PDB file of C-alpha atoms in Angstrom:
ATOM      1  CA  MET A   1     125.961-270.164  90.805  1.00  0.00           C
ATOM      2  CA  ALA A   2     122.327-271.144  90.420  1.00  0.00           C
ATOM      3  CA  PRO A   3     118.840-270.024  89.337  1.00  0.00           C
ATOM      4  CA  ILE A   4     116.711-269.852  92.537  1.00  0.00           C
ATOM      5  CA  PRO A   5     112.894-269.808  92.186  1.00  0.00           C
ATOM      6  CA  PHE A   6     110.967-267.982  94.942  1.00  0.00           C
ATOM      7  CA  SER A   7     107.475-266.942  95.885  1.00  0.00           C
ATOM      8  CA  ASN A   8     106.562-263.717  97.717  1.00  0.00           C
ATOM      9  CA  ASP A   9     103.063-262.484  98.531  1.00  0.00           C
ATOM     10  CA  THR A  10     104.038-258.850  97.741  1.00  0.00           C
ATOM     11  CA  ILE A  11     105.854-259.100  94.432  1.00  0.00           C
ATOM     12  CA  GLY A  12     104.710-262.469  93.176  1.00  0.00           C
ATOM     13  CA  SER A  13     106.576-265.577  91.987  1.00  0.00           C
ATOM     14  CA  GLY A  14     109.903-265.199  90.241  1.00  0.00           C
ATOM     15  CA  LEU A  15     113.466-266.335  89.655  1.00  0.00           C
ATOM     16  CA  THR A  16     116.737-265.070  91.074  1.00  0.00           C
ATOM     17  CA  LEU A  17     119.751-265.575  88.843  1.00  0.00           C
ATOM     18  CA  GLY A  18     122.701-265.332  91.189  1.00  0.00           C
ATOM     19  CA  ALA A  19     126.317-266.143  91.737  1.00  0.00           C
ATOM     20  CA  GLY A  20     127.768-266.210  95.248  1.00  0.00           C
ATOM     21  CA  TYR A  21     130.992-267.229  96.901  1.00  0.00           C
ATOM     22  CA  LEU A  22     131.157-268.424 100.512  1.00  0.00           C
ATOM     23  CA  PHE A  23     134.502-268.702 102.257  1.00  0.00           C
ATOM     24  CA  LYS A  24     136.203-268.445 105.634  1.00  0.00           C
ATOM     25  CA  ASN A  25     139.209-266.453 106.730  1.00  0.00           C
ATOM     26  CA  GLU A  26     141.123-268.471 109.281  1.00  0.00           C
ATOM     27  CA  GLY A  27     139.571-268.189 112.761  1.00  0.00           C
ATOM     28  CA  SER A  28     136.558-266.165 111.568  1.00  0.00           C
ATOM     29  CA  ARG A  29     132.875-266.669 110.759  1.00  0.00           C
ATOM     30  CA  PRO A  30     131.924-267.246 107.080  1.00  0.00           C
ATOM     31  CA  SER A  31     132.265-264.421 104.589  1.00  0.00           C
ATOM     32  CA  ALA A  32     130.271-264.021 101.375  1.00  0.00           C
ATOM     33  CA  VAL A  33     130.113-262.009  98.165  1.00  0.00           C
ATOM     34  CA  GLY A  34     127.390-262.222  95.585  1.00  0.00           C
ATOM     35  CA  LEU A  35     125.599-260.748  92.542  1.00  0.00           C
ATOM     36  CA  ALA A  36     121.918-261.338  91.750  1.00  0.00           C
ATOM     37  CA  TYR A  37     119.201-260.345  89.272  1.00  0.00           C
ATOM     38  CA  VAL A  38     115.582-260.821  90.272  1.00  0.00           C
ATOM     39  CA  ARG A  39     112.573-260.936  87.933  1.00  0.00           C
ATOM     40  CA  THR A  40     108.996-261.713  88.996  1.00  0.00           C
ATOM     41  CA  SER A  41     105.614-262.468  87.475  1.00  0.00           C
ATOM     42  CA  ASN A  42     104.273-258.914  88.164  1.00  0.00           C
ATOM     43  CA  GLY A  43     107.132-257.209  86.308  1.00  0.00           C
ATOM     44  CA  THR A  44     109.401-256.491  89.237  1.00  0.00           C
ATOM     45  CA  SER A  45     113.090-256.503  88.419  1.00  0.00           C
ATOM     46  CA  ILE A  46     116.016-255.935  90.766  1.00  0.00           C
ATOM     47  CA  LEU A  47     119.770-256.017  90.293  1.00  0.00           C
ATOM     48  CA  GLY A  48     121.947-256.146  93.405  1.00  0.00           C
ATOM     49  CA  ALA A  49     125.494-256.860  94.564  1.00  0.00           C
ATOM     50  CA  ALA A  50     126.681-257.303  98.159  1.00  0.00           C
ATOM     51  CA  GLY A  51     129.537-258.670 100.180  1.00  0.00           C
ATOM     52  CA  ASN A  52     130.531-259.110 103.820  1.00  0.00           C
ATOM     53  CA  ILE A  53     134.079-259.980 104.766  1.00  0.00           C
ATOM     54  CA  VAL A  54     134.961-261.189 108.283  1.00  0.00           C
ATOM     55  CA  PHE A  55     138.594-261.144 109.253  1.00  0.00           C
ATOM     56  CA  GLU A  56     141.148-261.051 112.066  1.00  0.00           C
ATOM     57  CA  ASN A  57     139.484-263.782 114.133  1.00  0.00           C
ATOM     58  CA  ASN A  58     136.014-262.133 114.027  1.00  0.00           C
ATOM     59  CA  ARG A  59     137.569-258.832 115.150  1.00  0.00           C
ATOM     60  CA  TRP A  60     136.468-256.901 112.052  1.00  0.00           C
ATOM     61  CA  SER A  61     133.674-257.199 109.576  1.00  0.00           C
ATOM     62  CA  LEU A  62     133.136-254.977 106.493  1.00  0.00           C
ATOM     63  CA  GLY A  63     129.999-255.055 104.331  1.00  0.00           C
ATOM     64  CA  LEU A  64     129.114-253.246 101.127  1.00  0.00           C
ATOM     65  CA  GLY A  65     126.035-253.396  98.977  1.00  0.00           C
ATOM     66  CA  ALA A  66     124.207-251.690  96.116  1.00  0.00           C
ATOM     67  CA  VAL A  67     120.791-252.175  94.454  1.00  0.00           C
ATOM     68  CA  ASP A  68     118.842-250.811  91.507  1.00  0.00           C
ATOM     69  CA  GLY A  69     115.387-251.952  90.647  1.00  0.00           C
ATOM     70  CA  ASN A  70     111.740-251.373  89.948  1.00  0.00           C
ATOM     71  CA  ILE A  71     109.223-253.006  92.321  1.00  0.00           C
ATOM     72  CA  ASN A  72     105.541-253.408  91.551  1.00  0.00           C
ATOM     73  CA  TYR A  73     103.080-254.203  94.345  1.00  0.00           C
ATOM     74  CA  ASP A  74      99.622-253.422  95.748  1.00  0.00           C
ATOM     75  CA  LEU A  75      99.466-251.343  98.903  1.00  0.00           C
ATOM     76  CA  PRO A  76      96.458-252.107 101.176  1.00  0.00           C
ATOM     77  CA  ILE A  77      94.545-249.030 102.428  1.00  0.00           C
ATOM     78  CA  LEU A  78      91.429-248.479 104.525  1.00  0.00           C
ATOM     79  CA  GLY A  79      88.334-250.504 103.665  1.00  0.00           C
ATOM     80  CA  GLY A  80      90.336-253.421 102.235  1.00  0.00           C
ATOM     81  CA  ALA A  81      91.074-251.650  98.982  1.00  0.00           C
ATOM     82  CA  GLU A  82      94.500-251.835  97.378  1.00  0.00           C
ATOM     83  CA  VAL A  83      96.427-249.208  95.413  1.00  0.00           C
ATOM     84  CA  PRO A  84      98.755-250.570  92.693  1.00  0.00           C
ATOM     85  CA  LEU A  85     102.189-248.895  92.987  1.00  0.00           C
ATOM     86  CA  SER A  86     105.453-248.989  91.053  1.00  0.00           C
ATOM     87  CA  GLN A  87     108.515-248.070  93.064  1.00  0.00           C
ATOM     88  CA  SER A  88     111.936-247.477  91.560  1.00  0.00           C
ATOM     89  CA  VAL A  89     114.796-247.753  94.020  1.00  0.00           C
ATOM     90  CA  THR A  90     118.525-246.988  93.714  1.00  0.00           C
ATOM     91  CA  GLY A  91     120.839-246.978  96.646  1.00  0.00           C
ATOM     92  CA  GLY A  92     123.719-248.507  98.512  1.00  0.00           C
ATOM     93  CA  GLY A  93     125.352-248.712 101.915  1.00  0.00           C
ATOM     94  CA  ALA A  94     128.331-249.789 103.962  1.00  0.00           C
ATOM     95  CA  ARG A  95     128.680-251.367 107.399  1.00  0.00           C
ATOM     96  CA  LEU A  96     131.736-251.695 109.615  1.00  0.00           C
ATOM     97  CA  GLU A  97     131.631-253.982 112.655  1.00  0.00           C
ATOM     98  CA  TYR A  98     134.115-254.370 115.489  1.00  0.00           C
ATOM     99  CA  GLY A  99     134.139-257.464 117.661  1.00  0.00           C
ATOM    100  CA  PHE A 100     135.227-256.998 121.262  1.00  0.00           C
ATOM    101  CA  ASN A 101     135.368-260.804 121.451  1.00  0.00           C
ATOM    102  CA  ASP A 102     133.933-263.766 119.492  1.00  0.00           C
ATOM    103  CA  GLU A 103     130.432-263.097 120.874  1.00  0.00           C
ATOM    104  CA  PHE A 104     129.968-259.360 121.282  1.00  0.00           C
ATOM    105  CA  GLN A 105     130.086-256.968 118.314  1.00  0.00           C
ATOM    106  CA  VAL A 106     129.149-253.324 117.620  1.00  0.00           C
ATOM    107  CA  GLY A 107     128.524-252.069 114.112  1.00  0.00           C
ATOM    108  CA  PHE A 108     127.979-248.768 112.258  1.00  0.00           C
ATOM    109  CA  SER A 109     126.130-248.442 109.004  1.00  0.00           C
ATOM    110  CA  LEU A 110     125.664-245.677 106.471  1.00  0.00           C
ATOM    111  CA  GLY A 111     123.061-245.928 103.732  1.00  0.00           C
ATOM    112  CA  TYR A 112     121.595-243.739 101.018  1.00  0.00           C
ATOM    113  CA  GLY A 113     118.708-244.376  98.644  1.00  0.00           C
ATOM    114  CA  GLN A 114     116.511-242.656  96.111  1.00  0.00           C
ATOM    115  CA  SER A 115     112.930-243.839  95.688  1.00  0.00           C
ATOM    116  CA  LYS A 116     110.249-242.749  93.242  1.00  0.00           C
ATOM    117  CA  ILE A 117     106.720-244.179  93.684  1.00  0.00           C
ATOM    118  CA  THR A 118     104.207-243.939  90.862  1.00  0.00           C
ATOM    119  CA  ILE A 119     100.494-244.831  91.092  1.00  0.00           C
ATOM    120  CA  ASP A 120      99.899-247.551  88.476  1.00  0.00           C
ATOM    121  CA  SER A 121      97.154-245.864  86.451  1.00  0.00           C
ATOM    122  CA  ASP A 122      96.999-245.445  82.667  1.00  0.00           C
ATOM    123  CA  THR A 123      95.261-242.088  83.039  1.00  0.00           C
ATOM    124  CA  ILE A 124      98.038-240.796  85.318  1.00  0.00           C
ATOM    125  CA  ASN A 125     100.890-242.370  83.432  1.00  0.00           C
ATOM    126  CA  ASN A 126      99.773-240.718  80.145  1.00  0.00           C
ATOM    127  CA  LEU A 127     100.126-237.278  81.694  1.00  0.00           C
ATOM    128  CA  PRO A 128     103.271-235.223  80.976  1.00  0.00           C
ATOM    129  CA  ALA A 129     106.233-236.152  83.257  1.00  0.00           C
ATOM    130  CA  ASN A 130     106.043-232.878  85.147  1.00  0.00           C
ATOM    131  CA  LEU A 131     102.370-233.470  86.000  1.00  0.00           C
ATOM    132  CA  GLN A 132     102.587-237.077  87.115  1.00  0.00           C
ATOM    133  CA  PRO A 133     101.994-237.501  90.879  1.00  0.00           C
ATOM    134  CA  ASP A 134     105.305-239.159  91.673  1.00  0.00           C
ATOM    135  CA  LEU A 135     106.431-239.422  95.248  1.00  0.00           C
ATOM    136  CA  ASP A 136     110.154-238.714  95.235  1.00  0.00           C
ATOM    137  CA  ILE A 137     112.189-239.571  98.335  1.00  0.00           C
ATOM    138  CA  ASP A 138     115.859-239.237  99.110  1.00  0.00           C
ATOM    139  CA  LEU A 139     116.702-241.061 102.325  1.00  0.00           C
ATOM    140  CA  ALA A 140     119.977-241.075 104.254  1.00  0.00           C
ATOM    141  CA  ARG A 141     120.405-243.340 107.269  1.00  0.00           C
ATOM    142  CA  LEU A 142     122.874-243.827 110.048  1.00  0.00           C
ATOM    143  CA  THR A 143     122.568-247.043 112.143  1.00  0.00           C
ATOM    144  CA  ILE A 144     124.317-248.313 115.206  1.00  0.00           C
ATOM    145  CA  ASP A 145     123.794-251.957 116.139  1.00  0.00           C
ATOM    146  CA  VAL A 146     124.848-254.073 119.030  1.00  0.00           C
ATOM    147  CA  ARG A 147     124.979-257.871 118.776  1.00  0.00           C
ATOM    148  CA  TYR A 148     125.593-260.838 121.005  1.00  0.00           C
ATOM    149  CA  ASP A 149     126.089-264.060 119.079  1.00  0.00           C
ATOM    150  CA  ASN A 150     127.290-267.340 120.542  1.00  0.00           C
ATOM    151  CA  ARG A 151     125.686-269.594 117.996  1.00  0.00           C
ATOM    152  CA  ASN A 152     127.719-272.616 116.977  1.00  0.00           C
ATOM    153  CA  ASP A 153     127.035-272.020 113.278  1.00  0.00           C
ATOM    154  CA  THR A 154     126.032-269.017 111.146  1.00  0.00           C
ATOM    155  CA  PHE A 155     123.642-270.702 108.589  1.00  0.00           C
ATOM    156  CA  TYR A 156     122.319-273.667 110.538  1.00  0.00           C
ATOM    157  CA  PRO A 157     122.863-273.287 114.295  1.00  0.00           C
ATOM    158  CA  THR A 158     121.962-276.110 116.579  1.00  0.00           C
ATOM    159  CA  ASP A 159     122.859-274.377 119.883  1.00  0.00           C
ATOM    160  CA  GLY A 160     123.279-270.883 121.214  1.00  0.00           C
ATOM    161  CA  TYR A 161     121.777-267.412 121.214  1.00  0.00           C
ATOM    162  CA  PHE A 162     121.650-264.414 118.910  1.00  0.00           C
ATOM    163  CA  THR A 163     120.474-261.064 120.192  1.00  0.00           C
ATOM    164  CA  SER A 164     120.631-257.658 118.512  1.00  0.00           C
ATOM    165  CA  PHE A 165     119.494-254.106 118.841  1.00  0.00           C
ATOM    166  CA  ASP A 166     119.541-251.682 115.863  1.00  0.00           C
ATOM    167  CA  LEU A 167     118.916-247.936 116.287  1.00  0.00           C
ATOM    168  CA  SER A 168     118.649-245.830 113.119  1.00  0.00           C
ATOM    169  CA  TYR A 169     118.464-242.090 112.476  1.00  0.00           C
ATOM    170  CA  ALA A 170     117.183-241.167 109.035  1.00  0.00           C
ATOM    171  CA  GLU A 171     116.796-237.884 107.114  1.00  0.00           C
ATOM    172  CA  VAL A 172     114.144-237.723 104.376  1.00  0.00           C
ATOM    173  CA  GLU A 173     113.640-235.239 101.607  1.00  0.00           C
ATOM    174  CA  ASP A 174     110.172-235.677 100.133  1.00  0.00           C
ATOM    175  CA  ASP A 175     108.986-234.094  96.805  1.00  0.00           C
ATOM    176  CA  LEU A 176     105.974-234.236  94.536  1.00  0.00           C
ATOM    177  CA  PHE A 177     105.402-233.746  90.825  1.00  0.00           C
ATOM    178  CA  ASP A 178     108.887-234.853  89.687  1.00  0.00           C
ATOM    179  CA  GLY A 179     110.603-232.684  92.323  1.00  0.00           C
ATOM    180  CA  LYS A 180     108.799-229.468  91.472  1.00  0.00           C
ATOM    181  CA  ILE A 181     106.965-229.251  94.843  1.00  0.00           C
ATOM    182  CA  GLY A 182     108.795-229.884  98.074  1.00  0.00           C
ATOM    183  CA  LEU A 183     106.569-231.625 100.621  1.00  0.00           C
ATOM    184  CA  SER A 184     108.795-231.955 103.635  1.00  0.00           C
ATOM    185  CA  ASP A 185     112.293-232.359 104.980  1.00  0.00           C
ATOM    186  CA  ARG A 186     111.997-234.523 108.093  1.00  0.00           C
ATOM    187  CA  ASN A 187     113.807-237.024 110.253  1.00  0.00           C
ATOM    188  CA  TYR A 188     112.853-240.042 112.345  1.00  0.00           C
ATOM    189  CA  LEU A 189     114.195-242.757 114.621  1.00  0.00           C
ATOM    190  CA  LYS A 190     113.641-246.499 114.243  1.00  0.00           C
ATOM    191  CA  GLY A 191     114.617-249.306 116.560  1.00  0.00           C
ATOM    192  CA  ILE A 192     114.525-253.111 116.140  1.00  0.00           C
ATOM    193  CA  ALA A 193     115.344-255.571 118.987  1.00  0.00           C
ATOM    194  CA  LYS A 194     115.657-259.252 118.176  1.00  0.00           C
ATOM    195  CA  ALA A 195     116.336-262.370 120.209  1.00  0.00           C
ATOM    196  CA  ASN A 196     116.851-265.862 118.759  1.00  0.00           C
ATOM    197  CA  ILE A 197     117.516-269.164 120.587  1.00  0.00           C
ATOM    198  CA  TYR A 198     118.591-272.551 119.289  1.00  0.00           C
ATOM    199  CA  LYS A 199     118.577-275.833 121.125  1.00  0.00           C
ATOM    200  CA  GLY A 200     119.427-279.280 119.782  1.00  0.00           C
ATOM    201  CA  LEU A 201     116.909-281.817 121.016  1.00  0.00           C
ATOM    202  CA  THR A 202     118.356-284.853 119.232  1.00  0.00           C
ATOM    203  CA  SER A 203     121.337-285.494 117.038  1.00  0.00           C
ATOM    204  CA  THR A 204     119.307-284.364 114.024  1.00  0.00           C
ATOM    205  CA  GLY A 205     116.571-282.222 115.549  1.00  0.00           C
ATOM    206  CA  VAL A 206     116.686-278.541 116.564  1.00  0.00           C
ATOM    207  CA  LEU A 207     114.155-276.307 118.307  1.00  0.00           C
ATOM    208  CA  ALA A 208     114.516-272.619 117.348  1.00  0.00           C
ATOM    209  CA  GLY A 209     112.651-269.558 118.607  1.00  0.00           C
ATOM    210  CA  SER A 210     112.656-265.868 117.672  1.00  0.00           C
ATOM    211  CA  ALA A 211     111.115-262.688 119.051  1.00  0.00           C
ATOM    212  CA  VAL A 212     111.202-259.235 117.332  1.00  0.00           C
ATOM    213  CA  LEU A 213     110.123-255.817 118.670  1.00  0.00           C
ATOM    214  CA  CYS A 214     110.097-252.908 116.243  1.00  0.00           C
ATOM    215  CA  GLY A 215     109.273-249.279 116.786  1.00  0.00           C
ATOM    216  CA  THR A 216     109.438-246.191 114.584  1.00  0.00           C
ATOM    217  CA  GLN A 217     108.175-242.612 114.530  1.00  0.00           C
ATOM    218  CA  ARG A 218     105.244-241.575 112.381  1.00  0.00           C
ATOM    219  CA  GLU A 219     107.510-239.455 110.154  1.00  0.00           C
ATOM    220  CA  ALA A 220     108.923-242.655 108.605  1.00  0.00           C
ATOM    221  CA  PRO A 221     107.834-243.470 105.040  1.00  0.00           C
ATOM    222  CA  PHE A 222     105.488-246.486 104.862  1.00  0.00           C
ATOM    223  CA  PHE A 223     108.145-248.712 103.396  1.00  0.00           C
ATOM    224  CA  ASP A 224     110.388-248.157 106.417  1.00  0.00           C
ATOM    225  CA  SER A 225     107.729-248.729 109.066  1.00  0.00           C
ATOM    226  CA  CYS A 226     107.109-251.767 111.314  1.00  0.00           C
ATOM    227  CA  GLY A 227     104.467-254.454 111.035  1.00  0.00           C
ATOM    228  CA  VAL A 228     103.711-258.126 111.506  1.00  0.00           C
ATOM    229  CA  GLY A 229     105.143-260.098 108.580  1.00  0.00           C
ATOM    230  CA  PHE A 230     107.118-257.068 107.432  1.00  0.00           C
ATOM    231  CA  VAL A 231     110.216-256.703 109.662  1.00  0.00           C
ATOM    232  CA  ASP A 232     110.075-259.964 111.562  1.00  0.00           C
ATOM    233  CA  GLY A 233     109.972-262.714 108.929  1.00  0.00           C
ATOM    234  CA  LEU A 234     106.711-264.049 110.435  1.00  0.00           C
ATOM    235  CA  ARG A 235     105.106-266.372 107.890  1.00  0.00           C
ATOM    236  CA  GLY A 236     101.362-266.385 107.259  1.00  0.00           C
ATOM    237  CA  PHE A 237     100.865-262.649 106.785  1.00  0.00           C
ATOM    238  CA  SER A 238     101.018-260.250 103.926  1.00  0.00           C
ATOM    239  CA  SER A 239     104.170-258.109 104.084  1.00  0.00           C
ATOM    240  CA  LEU A 240     102.281-254.851 103.630  1.00  0.00           C
ATOM    241  CA  GLY A 241      98.921-255.862 105.111  1.00  0.00           C
ATOM    242  CA  ALA A 242      99.616-254.852 108.750  1.00  0.00           C
ATOM    243  CA  LEU A 243     101.976-251.859 108.541  1.00  0.00           C
ATOM    244  CA  GLU A 244     102.174-250.010 111.927  1.00  0.00           C
ATOM    245  CA  GLU A 245     104.508-247.777 113.908  1.00  0.00           C
ATOM    246  CA  TRP A 246     105.059-250.566 116.432  1.00  0.00           C
ATOM    247  CA  SER A 247     104.968-254.383 116.209  1.00  0.00           C
ATOM    248  CA  LEU A 248     105.856-257.307 118.412  1.00  0.00           C
ATOM    249  CA  SER A 249     105.994-260.932 117.287  1.00  0.00           C
ATOM    250  CA  ALA A 250     107.357-264.344 118.257  1.00  0.00           C
ATOM    251  CA  GLN A 251     107.705-267.638 116.400  1.00  0.00           C
ATOM    252  CA  ILE A 252     108.958-271.130 117.173  1.00  0.00           C
ATOM    253  CA  GLU A 253     110.182-273.803 114.734  1.00  0.00           C
ATOM    254  CA  PHE A 254     111.262-277.442 114.947  1.00  0.00           C
ATOM    255  CA  ARG A 255     113.838-278.444 112.383  1.00  0.00           C
ATOM    256  CA  GLN A 256     114.560-282.124 111.561  1.00  0.00           C
ATOM    257  CA  ARG A 257     117.248-283.410 109.238  1.00  0.00           C
ATOM    258  CA  LEU A 258     116.300-286.519 107.301  1.00  0.00           C
ATOM    259  CA  GLY A 259     119.719-286.985 105.699  1.00  0.00           C
ATOM    260  CA  LYS A 260     122.652-285.023 104.318  1.00  0.00           C
ATOM    261  CA  ARG A 261     120.482-283.113 101.879  1.00  0.00           C
ATOM    262  CA  ILE A 262     116.855-283.214 103.056  1.00  0.00           C
ATOM    263  CA  GLY A 263     115.219-281.642 106.077  1.00  0.00           C
ATOM    264  CA  VAL A 264     111.699-280.726 107.278  1.00  0.00           C
ATOM    265  CA  VAL A 265     110.350-278.073 109.637  1.00  0.00           C
ATOM    266  CA  ALA A 266     107.118-277.219 111.478  1.00  0.00           C
ATOM    267  CA  PHE A 267     106.479-273.755 112.813  1.00  0.00           C
ATOM    268  CA  ALA A 268     103.986-271.487 114.543  1.00  0.00           C
ATOM    269  CA  GLY A 269     103.987-267.776 115.358  1.00  0.00           C
ATOM    270  CA  ALA A 270     101.938-264.749 116.395  1.00  0.00           C
ATOM    271  CA  GLY A 271     102.220-261.015 116.336  1.00  0.00           C
ATOM    272  CA  ALA A 272     100.506-257.717 117.166  1.00  0.00           C
ATOM    273  CA  GLY A 273     100.825-254.131 115.930  1.00  0.00           C
ATOM    274  CA  GLY A 274      99.739-250.622 116.840  1.00  0.00           C
ATOM    275  CA  ASP A 275     100.764-246.969 117.033  1.00  0.00           C
ATOM    276  CA  GLY A 276     102.491-247.564 120.427  1.00  0.00           C
ATOM    277  CA  LEU A 277     103.569-250.224 122.851  1.00  0.00           C
ATOM    278  CA  ASP A 278     100.435-249.622 124.928  1.00  0.00           C
ATOM    279  CA  SER A 279      98.160-250.088 121.936  1.00  0.00           C
ATOM    280  CA  LEU A 280      99.446-253.318 120.369  1.00  0.00           C
ATOM    281  CA  SER A 281      96.564-255.422 119.051  1.00  0.00           C
ATOM    282  CA  PHE A 282      96.212-258.808 117.406  1.00  0.00           C
ATOM    283  CA  ASP A 283      93.678-257.033 115.121  1.00  0.00           C
ATOM    284  CA  ASN A 284      96.813-255.693 113.380  1.00  0.00           C
ATOM    285  CA  GLY A 285      98.439-259.141 113.274  1.00  0.00           C
ATOM    286  CA  GLY A 286      97.288-262.585 114.415  1.00  0.00           C
ATOM    287  CA  ALA A 287      98.592-266.153 114.576  1.00  0.00           C
ATOM    288  CA  ALA A 288      99.774-268.628 111.967  1.00  0.00           C
ATOM    289  CA  LEU A 289     101.281-272.136 111.643  1.00  0.00           C
ATOM    290  CA  GLY A 290     102.781-274.175 108.890  1.00  0.00           C
ATOM    291  CA  ALA A 291     105.374-276.700 107.685  1.00  0.00           C
ATOM    292  CA  GLY A 292     108.223-276.781 105.149  1.00  0.00           C
ATOM    293  CA  VAL A 293     110.897-278.720 103.390  1.00  0.00           C
ATOM    294  CA  ARG A 294     114.662-277.979 103.207  1.00  0.00           C
ATOM    295  CA  TYR A 295     117.181-278.972 100.541  1.00  0.00           C
ATOM    296  CA  ARG A 296     120.817-278.443 101.478  1.00  0.00           C
ATOM    297  CA  LEU A 297     122.664-276.565  98.731  1.00  0.00           C
ATOM    298  CA  SER A 298     125.943-276.456 100.605  1.00  0.00           C
ATOM    299  CA  LYS A 299     126.870-279.274 102.997  1.00  0.00           C
ATOM    300  CA  LYS A 300     130.022-277.498 104.026  1.00  0.00           C
ATOM    301  CA  PHE A 301     128.256-274.295 105.141  1.00  0.00           C
ATOM    302  CA  GLY A 302     124.834-275.688 106.020  1.00  0.00           C
ATOM    303  CA  LEU A 303     123.017-273.458 103.487  1.00  0.00           C
ATOM    304  CA  ASP A 304     119.478-274.626 102.651  1.00  0.00           C
ATOM    305  CA  TYR A 305     116.885-273.881  99.957  1.00  0.00           C
ATOM    306  CA  SER A 306     113.516-273.582 101.699  1.00  0.00           C
ATOM    307  CA  VAL A 307     109.886-274.266 100.743  1.00  0.00           C
ATOM    308  CA  ASP A 308     107.255-273.317 103.386  1.00  0.00           C
ATOM    309  CA  TYR A 309     103.475-273.187 103.485  1.00  0.00           C
ATOM    310  CA  ALA A 310     101.667-271.207 106.268  1.00  0.00           C
ATOM    311  CA  VAL A 311      97.991-270.648 107.192  1.00  0.00           C
ATOM    312  CA  ASN A 312      96.898-267.842 109.485  1.00  0.00           C
ATOM    313  CA  ASP A 313      93.939-267.521 111.831  1.00  0.00           C
ATOM    314  CA  GLN A 314      91.862-265.961 109.052  1.00  0.00           C
ATOM    315  CA  GLY A 315      92.229-269.077 106.891  1.00  0.00           C
ATOM    316  CA  GLU A 316      94.605-267.391 104.407  1.00  0.00           C
ATOM    317  CA  GLY A 317      97.426-269.486 102.959  1.00  0.00           C
ATOM    318  CA  PHE A 318     100.865-268.377 101.938  1.00  0.00           C
ATOM    319  CA  LEU A 319     103.636-270.177  99.933  1.00  0.00           C
ATOM    320  CA  TYR A 320     107.238-269.232 100.558  1.00  0.00           C
ATOM    321  CA  LEU A 321     110.270-270.214  98.437  1.00  0.00           C
ATOM    322  CA  TYR A 322     113.599-268.686  99.573  1.00  0.00           C
ATOM    323  CA  LEU A 323     117.240-269.263 100.409  1.00  0.00           C
ATOM    324  CA  GLY A 324     118.366-269.999 103.943  1.00  0.00           C
ATOM    325  CA  ASN A 325     116.280-270.333 107.123  1.00  0.00           C
ATOM    326  CA  ARG A 326     113.757-267.710 108.332  1.00  0.00           C
ATOM    327  CA  PHE A 327     115.796-267.001 111.463  1.00  0.00           C
TER     328      PHE A 327
END
């Protein structure tokens, strides 16, 4: 149970008040349950609860989660301008995973969410509710994922591989003016392929690498698209600054422990985006590097609190405060 400060380029700096419980069922990977409330400097507030239980020697895993919140952010558009948006989100989901052995798992997920996006304008917000240009979306999603995981640890691996492929089918109902005008009922596919590798170089040093390929159809809402810094955890890029239908990125990180509690990292990465695999461009991405410090919150489970600073090839700097490692 702890207050956890964080910094995010999209929603600002804030504090997470959370309580979590980590445990292991005999012969299985770590399980966790938690409850958290998030509040940031730009007025964003989120309440969420989630849990994932692994049992029967990694044979089964069951995850449940729910969230309710209001998120304020600026959406970049053409010409470098930004549109201030306020997005309310309510939803939840469940995931069931079956492990054929300790390394190979297949999971199925169901999720449902309601989202209402309002343009942050005093003129618009003072209009009657039925005239405000709200973008109302109901989204239902079915996902199948395949994973191969032979890492020697879940939170701080020093050896092994993790690969995954997620394929989602989503149905969207889109309305305008508080549901009085129906815009579209549509569906789309989205796929994400990920590969991570971990190799211990010394007794206290680890080299880690990650590559992520994401692709979605143009029918996806912008907040479920792909993009460098958005779906891949690549540091040094605005989360919403390079949204595209396709993105490909890779990053490498050296992690060094300086004791039981303190560690340091150095990292570099690059990514490209576009409207197809044949049109990926670094103009919709770029390269970045940086360094960070780790403080171990749980020596038993290897869970760190992380502070990173990254600079991209445009000279922009980004500070990150978060729980765990980036990949």
